[in-house]
PDB file of C-alpha atoms in Angstrom:
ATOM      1  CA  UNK A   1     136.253 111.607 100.324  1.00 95.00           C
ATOM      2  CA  UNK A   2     135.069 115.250  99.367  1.00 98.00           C
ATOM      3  CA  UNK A   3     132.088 115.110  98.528  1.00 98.00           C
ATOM      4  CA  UNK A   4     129.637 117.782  96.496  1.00 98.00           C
ATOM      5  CA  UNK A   5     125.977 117.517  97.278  1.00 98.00           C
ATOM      6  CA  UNK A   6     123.532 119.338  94.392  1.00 98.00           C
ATOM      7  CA  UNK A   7     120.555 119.542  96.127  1.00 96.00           C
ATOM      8  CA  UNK A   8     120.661 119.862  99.463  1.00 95.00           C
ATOM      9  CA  UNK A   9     116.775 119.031 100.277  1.00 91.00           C
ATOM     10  CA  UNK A  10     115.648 116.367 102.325  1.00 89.00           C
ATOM     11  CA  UNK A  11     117.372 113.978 100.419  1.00 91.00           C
ATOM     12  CA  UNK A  12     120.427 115.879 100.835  1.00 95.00           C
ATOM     13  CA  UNK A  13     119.948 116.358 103.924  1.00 95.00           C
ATOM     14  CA  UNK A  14     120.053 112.972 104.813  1.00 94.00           C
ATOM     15  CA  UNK A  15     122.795 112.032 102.503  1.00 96.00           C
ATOM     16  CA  UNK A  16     125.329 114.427 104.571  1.00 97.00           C
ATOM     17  CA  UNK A  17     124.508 112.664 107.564  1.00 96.00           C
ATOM     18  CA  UNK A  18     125.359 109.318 106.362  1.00 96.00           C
ATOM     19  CA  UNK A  19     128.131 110.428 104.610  1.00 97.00           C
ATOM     20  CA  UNK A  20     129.388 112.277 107.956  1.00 98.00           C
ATOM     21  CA  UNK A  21     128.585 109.305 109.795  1.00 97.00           C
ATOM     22  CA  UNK A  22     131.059 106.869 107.433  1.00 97.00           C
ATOM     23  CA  UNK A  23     133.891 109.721 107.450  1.00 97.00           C
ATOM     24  CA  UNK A  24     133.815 111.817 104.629  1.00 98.00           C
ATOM     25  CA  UNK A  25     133.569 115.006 104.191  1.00 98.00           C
ATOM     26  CA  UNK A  26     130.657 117.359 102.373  1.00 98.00           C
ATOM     27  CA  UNK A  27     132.203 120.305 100.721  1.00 97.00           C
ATOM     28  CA  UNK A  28     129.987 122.096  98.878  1.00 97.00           C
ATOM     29  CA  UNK A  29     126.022 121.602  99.341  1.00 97.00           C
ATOM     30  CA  UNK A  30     123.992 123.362  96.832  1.00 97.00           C
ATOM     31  CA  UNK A  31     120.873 124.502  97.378  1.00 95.00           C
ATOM     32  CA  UNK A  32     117.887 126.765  96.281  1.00 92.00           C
ATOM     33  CA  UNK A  33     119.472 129.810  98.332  1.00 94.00           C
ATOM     34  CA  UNK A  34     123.168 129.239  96.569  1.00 96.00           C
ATOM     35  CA  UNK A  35     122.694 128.367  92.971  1.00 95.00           C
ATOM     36  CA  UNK A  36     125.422 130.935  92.273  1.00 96.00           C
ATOM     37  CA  UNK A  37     128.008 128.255  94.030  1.00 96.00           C
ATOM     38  CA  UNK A  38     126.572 125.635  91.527  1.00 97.00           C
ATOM     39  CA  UNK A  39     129.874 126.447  89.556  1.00 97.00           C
ATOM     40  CA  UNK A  40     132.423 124.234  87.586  1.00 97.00           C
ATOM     41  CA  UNK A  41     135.037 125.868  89.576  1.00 97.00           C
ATOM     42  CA  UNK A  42     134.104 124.869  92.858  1.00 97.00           C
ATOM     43  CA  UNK A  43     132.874 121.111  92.259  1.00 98.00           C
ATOM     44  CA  UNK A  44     135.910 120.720  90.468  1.00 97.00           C
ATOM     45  CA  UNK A  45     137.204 120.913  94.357  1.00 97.00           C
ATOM     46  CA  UNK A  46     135.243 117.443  95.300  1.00 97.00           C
ATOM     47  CA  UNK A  47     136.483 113.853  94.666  1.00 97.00           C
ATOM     48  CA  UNK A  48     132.411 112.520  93.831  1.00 98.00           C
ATOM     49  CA  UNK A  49     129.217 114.732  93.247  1.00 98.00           C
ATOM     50  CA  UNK A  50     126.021 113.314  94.553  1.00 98.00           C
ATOM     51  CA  UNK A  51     123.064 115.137  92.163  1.00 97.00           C
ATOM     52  CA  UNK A  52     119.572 114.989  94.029  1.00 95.00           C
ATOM     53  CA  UNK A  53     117.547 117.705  91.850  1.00 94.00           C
ATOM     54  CA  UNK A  54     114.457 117.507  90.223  1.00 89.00           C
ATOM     55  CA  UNK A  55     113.776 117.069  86.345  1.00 90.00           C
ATOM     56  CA  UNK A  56     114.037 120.394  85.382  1.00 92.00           C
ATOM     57  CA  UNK A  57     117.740 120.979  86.311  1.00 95.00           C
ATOM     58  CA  UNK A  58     119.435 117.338  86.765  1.00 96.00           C
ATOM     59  CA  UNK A  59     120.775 116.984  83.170  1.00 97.00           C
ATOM     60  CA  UNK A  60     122.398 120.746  83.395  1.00 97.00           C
ATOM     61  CA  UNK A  61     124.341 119.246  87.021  1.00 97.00           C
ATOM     62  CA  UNK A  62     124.722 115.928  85.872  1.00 98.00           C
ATOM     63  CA  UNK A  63     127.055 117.384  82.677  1.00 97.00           C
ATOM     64  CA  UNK A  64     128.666 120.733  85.043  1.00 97.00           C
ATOM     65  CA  UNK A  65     130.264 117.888  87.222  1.00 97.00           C
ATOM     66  CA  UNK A  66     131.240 115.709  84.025  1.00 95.00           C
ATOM     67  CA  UNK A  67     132.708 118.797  82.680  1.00 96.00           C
ATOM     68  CA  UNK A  68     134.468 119.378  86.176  1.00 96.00           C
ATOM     69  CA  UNK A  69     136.241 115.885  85.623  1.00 95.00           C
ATOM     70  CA  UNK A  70     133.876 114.766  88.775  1.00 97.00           C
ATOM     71  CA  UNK A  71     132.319 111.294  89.135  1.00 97.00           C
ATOM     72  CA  UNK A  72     128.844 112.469  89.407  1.00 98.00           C
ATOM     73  CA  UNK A  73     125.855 109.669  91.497  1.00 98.00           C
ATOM     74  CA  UNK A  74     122.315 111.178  90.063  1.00 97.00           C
ATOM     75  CA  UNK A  75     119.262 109.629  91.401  1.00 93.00           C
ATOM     76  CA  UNK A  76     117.218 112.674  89.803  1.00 92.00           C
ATOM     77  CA  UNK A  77     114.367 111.126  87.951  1.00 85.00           C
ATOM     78  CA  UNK A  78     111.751 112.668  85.034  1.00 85.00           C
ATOM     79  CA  UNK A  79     114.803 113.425  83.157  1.00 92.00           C
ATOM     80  CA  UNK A  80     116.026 110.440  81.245  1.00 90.00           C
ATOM     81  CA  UNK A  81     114.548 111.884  77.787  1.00 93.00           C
ATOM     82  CA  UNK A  82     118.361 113.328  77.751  1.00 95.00           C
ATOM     83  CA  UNK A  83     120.023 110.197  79.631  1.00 95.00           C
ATOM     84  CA  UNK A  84     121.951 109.262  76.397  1.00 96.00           C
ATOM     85  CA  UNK A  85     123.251 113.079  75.914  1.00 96.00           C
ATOM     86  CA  UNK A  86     124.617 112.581  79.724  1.00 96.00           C
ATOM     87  CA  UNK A  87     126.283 109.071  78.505  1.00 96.00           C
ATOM     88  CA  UNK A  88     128.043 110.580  75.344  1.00 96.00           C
ATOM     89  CA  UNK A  89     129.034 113.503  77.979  1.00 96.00           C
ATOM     90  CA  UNK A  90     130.276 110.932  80.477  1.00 96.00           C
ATOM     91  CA  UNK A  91     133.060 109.505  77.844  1.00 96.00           C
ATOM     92  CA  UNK A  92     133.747 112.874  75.986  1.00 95.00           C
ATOM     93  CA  UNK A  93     135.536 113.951  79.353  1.00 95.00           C
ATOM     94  CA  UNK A  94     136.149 110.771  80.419  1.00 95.00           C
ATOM     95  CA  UNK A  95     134.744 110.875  83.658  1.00 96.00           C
ATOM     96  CA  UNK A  96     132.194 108.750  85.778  1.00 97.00           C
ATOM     97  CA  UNK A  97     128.404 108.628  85.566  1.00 98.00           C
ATOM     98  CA  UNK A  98     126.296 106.385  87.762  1.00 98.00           C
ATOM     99  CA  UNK A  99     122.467 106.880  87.287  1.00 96.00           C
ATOM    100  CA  UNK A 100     119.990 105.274  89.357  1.00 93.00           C
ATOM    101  CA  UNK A 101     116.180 105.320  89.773  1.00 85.00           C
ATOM    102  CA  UNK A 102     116.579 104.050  93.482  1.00 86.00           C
ATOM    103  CA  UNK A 103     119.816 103.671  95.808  1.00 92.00           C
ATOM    104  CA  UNK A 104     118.372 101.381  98.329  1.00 90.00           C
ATOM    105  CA  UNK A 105     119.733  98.451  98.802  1.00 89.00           C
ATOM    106  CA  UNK A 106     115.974  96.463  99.329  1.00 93.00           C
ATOM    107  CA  UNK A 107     114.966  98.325  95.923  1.00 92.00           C
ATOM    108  CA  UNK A 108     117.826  96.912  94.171  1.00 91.00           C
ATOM    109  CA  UNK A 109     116.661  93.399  95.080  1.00 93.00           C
ATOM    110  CA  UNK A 110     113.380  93.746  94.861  1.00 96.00           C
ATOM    111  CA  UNK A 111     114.651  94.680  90.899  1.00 94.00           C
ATOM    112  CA  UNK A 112     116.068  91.394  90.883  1.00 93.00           C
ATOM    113  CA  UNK A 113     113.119  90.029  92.113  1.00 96.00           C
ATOM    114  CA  UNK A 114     110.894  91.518  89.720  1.00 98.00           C
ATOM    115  CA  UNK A 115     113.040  90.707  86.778  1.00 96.00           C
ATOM    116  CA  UNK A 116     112.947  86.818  87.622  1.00 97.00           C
ATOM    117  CA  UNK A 117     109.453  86.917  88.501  1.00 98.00           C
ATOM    118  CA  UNK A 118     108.654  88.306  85.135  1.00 98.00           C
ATOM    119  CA  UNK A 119     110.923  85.411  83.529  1.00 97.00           C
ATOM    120  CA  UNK A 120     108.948  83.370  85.670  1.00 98.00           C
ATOM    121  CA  UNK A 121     104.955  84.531  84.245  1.00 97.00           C
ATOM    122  CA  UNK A 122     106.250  85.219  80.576  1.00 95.00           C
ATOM    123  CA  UNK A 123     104.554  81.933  79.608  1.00 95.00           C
ATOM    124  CA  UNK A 124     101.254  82.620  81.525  1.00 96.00           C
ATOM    125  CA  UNK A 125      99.031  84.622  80.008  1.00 94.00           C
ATOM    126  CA  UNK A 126      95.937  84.134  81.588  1.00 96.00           C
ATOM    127  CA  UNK A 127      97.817  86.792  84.249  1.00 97.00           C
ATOM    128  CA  UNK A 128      97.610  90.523  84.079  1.00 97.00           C
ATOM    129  CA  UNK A 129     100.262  92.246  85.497  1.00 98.00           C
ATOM    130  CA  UNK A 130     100.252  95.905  86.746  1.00 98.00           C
ATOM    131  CA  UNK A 131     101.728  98.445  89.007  1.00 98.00           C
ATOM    132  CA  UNK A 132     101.072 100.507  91.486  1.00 97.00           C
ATOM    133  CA  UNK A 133     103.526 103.438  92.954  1.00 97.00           C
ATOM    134  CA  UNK A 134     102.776 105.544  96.202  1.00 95.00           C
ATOM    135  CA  UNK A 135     104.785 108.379  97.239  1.00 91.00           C
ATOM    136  CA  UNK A 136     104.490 111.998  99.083  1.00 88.00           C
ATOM    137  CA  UNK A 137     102.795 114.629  97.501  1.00 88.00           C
ATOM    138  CA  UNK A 138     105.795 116.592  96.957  1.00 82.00           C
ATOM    139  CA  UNK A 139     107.231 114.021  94.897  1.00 81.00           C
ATOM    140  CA  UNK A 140     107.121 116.086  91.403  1.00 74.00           C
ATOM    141  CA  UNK A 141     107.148 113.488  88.860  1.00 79.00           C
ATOM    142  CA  UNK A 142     104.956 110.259  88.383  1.00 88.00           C
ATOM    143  CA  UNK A 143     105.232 107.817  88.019  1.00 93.00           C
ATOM    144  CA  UNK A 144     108.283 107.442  89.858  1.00 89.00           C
ATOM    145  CA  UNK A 145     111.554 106.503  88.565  1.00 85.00           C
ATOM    146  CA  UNK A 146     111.231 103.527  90.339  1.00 89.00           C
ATOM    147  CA  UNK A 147     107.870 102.198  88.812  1.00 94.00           C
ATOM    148  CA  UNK A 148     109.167 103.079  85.405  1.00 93.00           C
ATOM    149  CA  UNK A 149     112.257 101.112  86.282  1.00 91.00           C
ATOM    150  CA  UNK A 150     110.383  98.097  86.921  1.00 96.00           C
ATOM    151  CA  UNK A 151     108.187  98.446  83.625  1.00 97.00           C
ATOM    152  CA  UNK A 152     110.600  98.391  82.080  1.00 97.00           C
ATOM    153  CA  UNK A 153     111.945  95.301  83.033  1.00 97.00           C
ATOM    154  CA  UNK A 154     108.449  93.758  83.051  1.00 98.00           C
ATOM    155  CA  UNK A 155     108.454  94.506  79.276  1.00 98.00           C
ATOM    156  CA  UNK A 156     111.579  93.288  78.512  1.00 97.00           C
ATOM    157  CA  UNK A 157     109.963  89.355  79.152  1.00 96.00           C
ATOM    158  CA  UNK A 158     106.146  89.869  78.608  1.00 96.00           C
ATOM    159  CA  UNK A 159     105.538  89.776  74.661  1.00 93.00           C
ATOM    160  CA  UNK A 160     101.849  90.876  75.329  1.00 93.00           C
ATOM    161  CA  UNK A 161     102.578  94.272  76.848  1.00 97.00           C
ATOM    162  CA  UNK A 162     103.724  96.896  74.273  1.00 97.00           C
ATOM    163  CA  UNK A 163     104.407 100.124  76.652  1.00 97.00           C
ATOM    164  CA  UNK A 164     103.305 101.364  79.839  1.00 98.00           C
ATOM    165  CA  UNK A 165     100.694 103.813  80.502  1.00 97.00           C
ATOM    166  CA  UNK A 166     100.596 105.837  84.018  1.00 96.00           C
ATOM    167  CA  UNK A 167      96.557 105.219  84.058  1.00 96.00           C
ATOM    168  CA  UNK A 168      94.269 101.896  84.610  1.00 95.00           C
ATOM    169  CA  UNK A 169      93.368 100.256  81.184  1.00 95.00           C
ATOM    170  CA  UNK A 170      91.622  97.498  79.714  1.00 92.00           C
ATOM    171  CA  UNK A 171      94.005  96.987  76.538  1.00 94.00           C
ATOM    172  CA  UNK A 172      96.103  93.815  76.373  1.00 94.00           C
ATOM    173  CA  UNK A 173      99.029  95.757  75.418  1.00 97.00           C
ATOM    174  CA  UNK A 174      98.931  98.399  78.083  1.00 97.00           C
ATOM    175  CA  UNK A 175     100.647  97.878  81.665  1.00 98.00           C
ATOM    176  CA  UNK A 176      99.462  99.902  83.499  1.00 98.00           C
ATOM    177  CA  UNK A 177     101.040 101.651  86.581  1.00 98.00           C
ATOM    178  CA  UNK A 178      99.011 103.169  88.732  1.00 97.00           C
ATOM    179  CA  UNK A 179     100.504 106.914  90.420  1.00 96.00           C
ATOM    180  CA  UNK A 180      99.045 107.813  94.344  1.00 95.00           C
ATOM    181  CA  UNK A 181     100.612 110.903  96.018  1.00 93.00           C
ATOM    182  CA  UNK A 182      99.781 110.692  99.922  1.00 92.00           C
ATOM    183  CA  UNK A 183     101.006 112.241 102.954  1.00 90.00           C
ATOM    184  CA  UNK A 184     103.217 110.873 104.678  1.00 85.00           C
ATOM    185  CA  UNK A 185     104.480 107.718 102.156  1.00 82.00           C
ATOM    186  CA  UNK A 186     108.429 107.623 101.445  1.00 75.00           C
ATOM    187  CA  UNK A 187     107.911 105.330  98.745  1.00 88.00           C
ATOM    188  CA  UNK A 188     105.843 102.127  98.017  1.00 95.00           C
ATOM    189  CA  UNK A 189     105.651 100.184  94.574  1.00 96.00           C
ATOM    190  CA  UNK A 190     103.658  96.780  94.354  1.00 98.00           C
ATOM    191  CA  UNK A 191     103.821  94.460  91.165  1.00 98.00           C
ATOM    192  CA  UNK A 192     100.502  92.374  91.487  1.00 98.00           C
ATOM    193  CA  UNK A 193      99.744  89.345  88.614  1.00 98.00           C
ATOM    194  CA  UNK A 194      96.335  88.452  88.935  1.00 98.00           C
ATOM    195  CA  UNK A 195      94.303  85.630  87.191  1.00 97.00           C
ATOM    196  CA  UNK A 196      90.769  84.105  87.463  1.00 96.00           C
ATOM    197  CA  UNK A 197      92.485  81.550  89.918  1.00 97.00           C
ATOM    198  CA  UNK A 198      94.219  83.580  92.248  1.00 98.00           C
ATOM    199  CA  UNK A 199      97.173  86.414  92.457  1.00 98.00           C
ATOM    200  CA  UNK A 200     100.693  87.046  92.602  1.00 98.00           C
ATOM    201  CA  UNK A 201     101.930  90.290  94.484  1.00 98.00           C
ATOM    202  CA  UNK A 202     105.111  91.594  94.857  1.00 98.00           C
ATOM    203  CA  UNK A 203     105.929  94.558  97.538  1.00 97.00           C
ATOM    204  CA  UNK A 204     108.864  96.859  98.438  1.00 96.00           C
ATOM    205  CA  UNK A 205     107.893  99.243 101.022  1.00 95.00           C
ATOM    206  CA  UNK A 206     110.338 102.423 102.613  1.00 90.00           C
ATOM    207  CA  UNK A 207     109.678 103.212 105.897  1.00 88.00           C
ATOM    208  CA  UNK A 208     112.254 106.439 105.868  1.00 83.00           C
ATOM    209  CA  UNK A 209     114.961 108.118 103.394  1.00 83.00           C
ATOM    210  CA  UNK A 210     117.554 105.789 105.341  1.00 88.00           C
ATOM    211  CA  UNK A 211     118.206 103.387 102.865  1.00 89.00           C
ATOM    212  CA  UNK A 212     117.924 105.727  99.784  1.00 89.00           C
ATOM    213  CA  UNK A 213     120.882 108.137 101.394  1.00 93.00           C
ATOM    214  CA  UNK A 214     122.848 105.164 102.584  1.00 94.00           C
ATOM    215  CA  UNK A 215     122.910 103.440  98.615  1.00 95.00           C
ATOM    216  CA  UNK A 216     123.696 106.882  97.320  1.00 96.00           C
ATOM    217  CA  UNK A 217     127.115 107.406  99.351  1.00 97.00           C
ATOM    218  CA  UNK A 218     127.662 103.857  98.584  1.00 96.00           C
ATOM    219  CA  UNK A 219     127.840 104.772  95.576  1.00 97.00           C
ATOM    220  CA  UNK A 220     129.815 107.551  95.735  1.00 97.00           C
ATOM    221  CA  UNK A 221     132.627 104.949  97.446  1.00 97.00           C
ATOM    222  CA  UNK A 222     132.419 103.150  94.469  1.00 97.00           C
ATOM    223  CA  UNK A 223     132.751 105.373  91.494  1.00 96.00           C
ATOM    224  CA  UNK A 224     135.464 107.469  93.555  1.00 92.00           C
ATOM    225  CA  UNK A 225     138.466 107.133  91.115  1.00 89.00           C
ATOM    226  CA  UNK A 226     136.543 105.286  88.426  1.00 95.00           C
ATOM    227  CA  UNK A 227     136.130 105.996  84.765  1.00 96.00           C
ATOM    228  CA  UNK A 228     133.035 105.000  82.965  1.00 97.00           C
ATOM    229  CA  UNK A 229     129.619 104.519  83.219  1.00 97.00           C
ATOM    230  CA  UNK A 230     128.111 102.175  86.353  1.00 97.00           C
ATOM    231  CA  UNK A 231     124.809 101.200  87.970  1.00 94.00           C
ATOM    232  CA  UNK A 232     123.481 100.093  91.109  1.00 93.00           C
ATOM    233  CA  UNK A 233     124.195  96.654  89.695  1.00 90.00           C
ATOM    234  CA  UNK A 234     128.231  97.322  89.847  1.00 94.00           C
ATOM    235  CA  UNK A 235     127.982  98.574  93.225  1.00 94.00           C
ATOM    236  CA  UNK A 236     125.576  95.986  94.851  1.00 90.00           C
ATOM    237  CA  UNK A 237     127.598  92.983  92.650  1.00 88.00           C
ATOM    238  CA  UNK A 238     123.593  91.895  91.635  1.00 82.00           C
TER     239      UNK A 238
END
């Protein structure tokens, strides 16, 4: 495949080398020192666009590759106020969106994980559960993507948490999820249940940007030549 990388950071970075490494080809890498190729015109020259921005410019890519007719990955986060815009976008040109808070393959579990272990506590309330996220302190939004990924399917089964709040608190209907920023930390996020008795923890820990680059051009191989709108689910078959 030819593929267009916006944002050619360290994410990026590491993306083109797996993507290299399985065969394809990266033509076009936009970065902070080439905005001006950051054009319709020239994605429209890729088969998949792999978006790796930051909040304040991933909805703008996401809908320039759309409107290229380009099956555009984003794993982008702090931007999903406008996710439904992107959606609507997605089918008005009838092109191929895949949004994900997390492309590694051990994060996608551990989602499935966390999903049946909140099935699992629903019925117990004498537990508290509550998150914690650690990441680098470049890492410009908090919490991460991730964590609120994982709230979010927390709340889905517990009926005594309401929303979740990115500081500790003491009300019933808070989860809380707890944001640390620490040198060097590719990403950790912990779900811990705890109870007078005893605890139940939870624990997906990166150890480099491996895994994250590798689930991206994964699934970049899978929305090539799809219509529609796809998550890590599709790709992973979870």
């Amino acid at each position: 495949m030819k593929i267009a990388l916006i944002g050619y950071g360290k994410m990026g970075k590491a993306i083109e080398e797996i993507a290299l490494q399985r065969g394809h080809e990266i033509m076009l890498k936009v970065g902070i020192e080439n905005l001006e190729d950051n054009t319709i015109n020239n994605i429209r020259k890729a088969d998949v666009a792999i978006e790796f921005t930051g909040p304040e410019s991933a909805f703008e890519n996401v809908v320039r590759c759309m409107e290229a007719g380009v099956p555009v990955v984003c794993g982008s986060t702090g931007w999903l106020a406008r996710y439904e815009e992107a959606k609507n976008s997605c089918l008005t040109n009838k092109s191929a969106f895949l949004y994900a808070s997390n492309f590694s393959v051990g994060v996608n579990i551990f989602f499935a994980l966390n999903k049946r272990l909140a099935e699992l506590m629903a019925p117990h309330k004498e537990y508290n559960v509550a998150l914690t996220e650690i990441h680098h302190t470049a890492k410009l939004d908090a919490p991460s993507g991730t964590a609120i990924t994982l709230a979010e399917q927390i709340l889905d089964k517990n009926t005594q948490k309401k929303q979740w709040v990115n500081q500790p608190s003491t009300q019933a209907e808070d989860l809380s999820i707890l944001s640390e920023r620490i040198d060097p930390a590719p990403g950790t996020h912990i779900i811990s249940y705890t109870s007078p008795i005893d605890d139940i923890e939870i624990k997906h820990t990166a150890h480099n940007r491996t895994g994250f680059a590798t689930g991206a051009v994964l699934a970049a191989e899978f929305l090539h030549d799809k219509k529609g709108i796809f998550s890590m689910s599709d790709v992973l078959g979870i």
